[in-house]
Amino acid sequence: MAQYVHKEHVENDLNTSKLSLQEKIFPFLYRYGTLLVILLTVIGFSLANDKFLSYQNFTDILRSVSIITLLAIGVTISLIVGGFDLSVGSTASLATVTSAAALVLYRQETIVAILIPIAIGLLVGLLNSFFVVKVRLPDLLATLAVMYIINGLHLTFTKGFSIYNNMPLSEGGTAPGVFLPSFLYIGQGEIWSVPVPVIIMLIAVIVVHIILQQTRFGRLLYITGGNEEAARLSGVPVQRYKMYAYLLSAFFATLAGILLAARIGTGQVSAGAPLLMDGVAAAFIGFSVFGAGKPNVIGTFVGAVLIGILLNGLTMLNVPYYAQDIVKGSILIGALAFMYYEKKK
Amino acid sequence: MTILSLTSIQKSFGEQIVLKGVDFTVKSGEVHALLGANGAGKSTLMKILSGDYERDGGVITLNEKELTINTPAHAKAAGIEMVVQEVDTALVSSLSIAENVTMNTFIKGPAFFSWKKRYRVAQELLNRVGLKLDPAIPLSRCSLAEKQLVLIAKAISEDISFIILDEPTAALSTKEAQHLFTVLRELQKQDVGIIYISHRLPEIMELSTRVTVLKDGYVTLSKETSHCSSEEIVRAMLGNELVELLNDEEDRMLGDTLLEAKQFRIPSTGESVSLSVREGEIVGVAGLVGAGKTETARALFGADPSKDSLYMKGKKIRVSNPQKAISAGIGFVPEERRKEGILVDYNVVENLTLPVLKQFTKFGFIQRKQEKTEAEKWIKQLGIKTQKSSLLLNHLSGGNQQKASIGKWLLTDGDVFIFDEPTKGIDVGAKQDVFQCIKNLAANKKGVLYFTSEIQELLAFCDRILVMYDGKIAGELNKHEATTEKIMHYATGGHYGTVRS
């Protein structure tokens, strides 16, 4: 490995003048490229559609971004310790279904409909950390397997049907409970015309950012991912920190799932599956924000916002949803290309 | 006759200059020994010649015609083959011997290559290196010495003019080494030029026709072997200043026993060792590559935990993980600095305070100012050369990285310090600082366990030297009776001298 790192480019003397221009532009793009892309897309969409640049539309964007951001925070934390949590999508689905089931099938209060999914989500996190930390499976493979298990589990529980108010039951009659207004408020309410999910997201981003940057816990998470063996030999309980990371990852995925249930007012099956890829993309785009070069929550938030703006703008321009993935992929590869180019230097 | 010549070769990694204009010439039919202490630049020079690294400056010529060697394929085309030290990285252990030795044909040969023919070719090649093995068996069943011969057989499967061997005898028994020498002499007769990297003087005096010594990126000696003495070579390798520095005659005052291991089982070797270190004592642990030094050091620190207990100041402790070792007052500077010792993507402050981060934490929050002040105090004391304390360790030289790797344990204020090859790949100036730091530890009544294969360093300032062979402690020598010969005698399992004479 080392030899590739050390292999230095032989610079061509003839290109010196061109290089100096590159040397100026590249670091700038590396730091602010993602923000520049956001700015350009906002300008572009505003010119194309005059409804784009309105307060209403921006709260819409942020509301749609909030769920992806929460999920992506979990992915980011798993990336920080050098892992990768693929099971967040299905964990979110599980949370959606369990909170809906608690409300509709078992007539529980809002607080129960929040706490039960969180408890179950933490169990998923424990399952992930058991396979990764104890059995020592590669992160990607262990969480892939758990993703399937959880996905199957929540489909088995609902027999493949979504959960909604007054749904018919197999044993006859209709479901006893309903989505309570207090639960729906989490996903649909507003405080001073700011949507509640946006507030939850902003609080999560700020709190996690402070924890990661200012506390010993955060430093040790990063150090575990930076060089696990060196960290271990310096007395960092790396296995425990990896476990914390997977627990947090599952926790944020669960939060995203609950928010999703509250927003759409049903317990949609497999609702979290499409969130996974957006969350992963947001976390990786986040690497490039301010030239961080490593997973960070502010970057992840910016990444999620970029994806949200693109989806919103493209929808307004009547670009079909299936074509929007092309744009998402291109943005992701652009951000990654910049990051790896800079790292190689 | 073919002459391969390297002129004023330069190479640096980041800010660390490894080769500062090296000239090196090898002719066909000669065995040219390349010597130098760890970090002198031997391996880097050879990796440039074999196309592994690109050089920063200098010229390589073959019969006065300039050669372009930028990739391993270029070197192969010029007839230069390398037998690397870690043979496992150059062979595919899941394939058979036959497939391994005929690897070059896989790459360049016809699309179809019959098994019958492959076995025949492989058998011929194995005969040439005197290896009596069935070419059909998988490589994974071969011993290290056999793998080395397989690698040589692979190298000579094509017409080669030069072969580079990097420390080929490092892990061989004397009998296996003798066999290797016979094979090399045979190659020499077939007019192959051999570049032989080693730091074992006796075998170089026996085998080579010419010697070149590197030190800190310069050539300090280049002569016919028959015209130079061992002392001359040692002086060229170590340099006058190190010989001076190493003369440490003062006797230290030793206190109570700090750390003691009684029949302590080392999990990765399966052997048991007994050793102890007292207050203010520097105990050297010698041994060749593969003797089990690193394994022992790691087990004592709980990095590869043993089931047995240790005794710290007479108290029984079990180090089942590094945290336990640290809280018992043990610090460990591992051999693989960049992989195990430091975090290259983190700055000097973060590296130094890592084991004691709790001291700088209030309600979970890191007190950055306090952390920085304390770290900068130690940066000054250790003489870490860095423009600012927030510089990433990646941008520091090897010696300064090593000081950070040592320094973090000074902050923990432990009692016993375990060093595994601490002078590997660092320059003389940094070595002096490291030695000074270790001597200061001893002066402050700390115990030091110093694991190294550099015998000169052991002789210089250890109060006691334990010699490891085959995972066991084969001998113990005190400061006044230890000599290079006695250490080598134990380190080679008592064979030293009987073979070399």
Short mmCIF file of C-alpha atoms in Angstrom, two decimals, chain B residues 12 17 42-43 54 56 69 85 89 109 129 184 199-200 224 273 278 280-281 303 395 425 438 444 460 477 497:
data_model
loop_
_atom_site.label_atom_id
_atom_site.label_comp_id
_atom_site.label_asym_id
_atom_site.label_seq_id
_atom_site.Cartn_x
_atom_site.Cartn_y
_atom_site.Cartn_z
CA SER B 12 12.51 11.92 -0.56
CA ILE B 17 15.13 13.03 2.35
CA LYS B 42 19.14 0.49 1.24
CA SER B 43 15.64 -0.71 0.56
CA GLU B 54 10.07 6.54 -8.90
CA ASP B 56 13.32 12.21 -7.77
CA ILE B 69 12.80 2.42 -14.90
CA GLN B 85 12.40 -9.64 2.18
CA THR B 89 4.07 -10.51 -0.72
CA GLY B 109 3.31 -16.42 -22.53
CA VAL B 129 18.02 -23.77 -7.02
CA LEU B 184 24.02 -17.74 -5.25
CA HIS B 199 23.61 -6.30 7.84
CA ARG B 200 25.23 -9.53 8.87
CA GLU B 224 36.54 -4.54 -2.83
CA VAL B 273 9.42 -16.20 28.88
CA ARG B 278 14.04 -2.79 38.02
CA GLY B 280 16.28 2.83 36.77
CA GLU B 281 17.27 -0.16 34.69
CA ALA B 303 -1.83 -5.90 22.70
CA HIS B 395 4.11 16.22 7.64
CA GLY B 425 14.07 4.39 10.02
CA ILE B 438 15.53 6.71 27.25
CA ASN B 444 14.09 9.17 36.74
CA ALA B 460 25.93 0.91 24.34
CA LEU B 477 24.41 -11.08 29.65
CA GLY B 497 30.99 -18.90 14.64
#
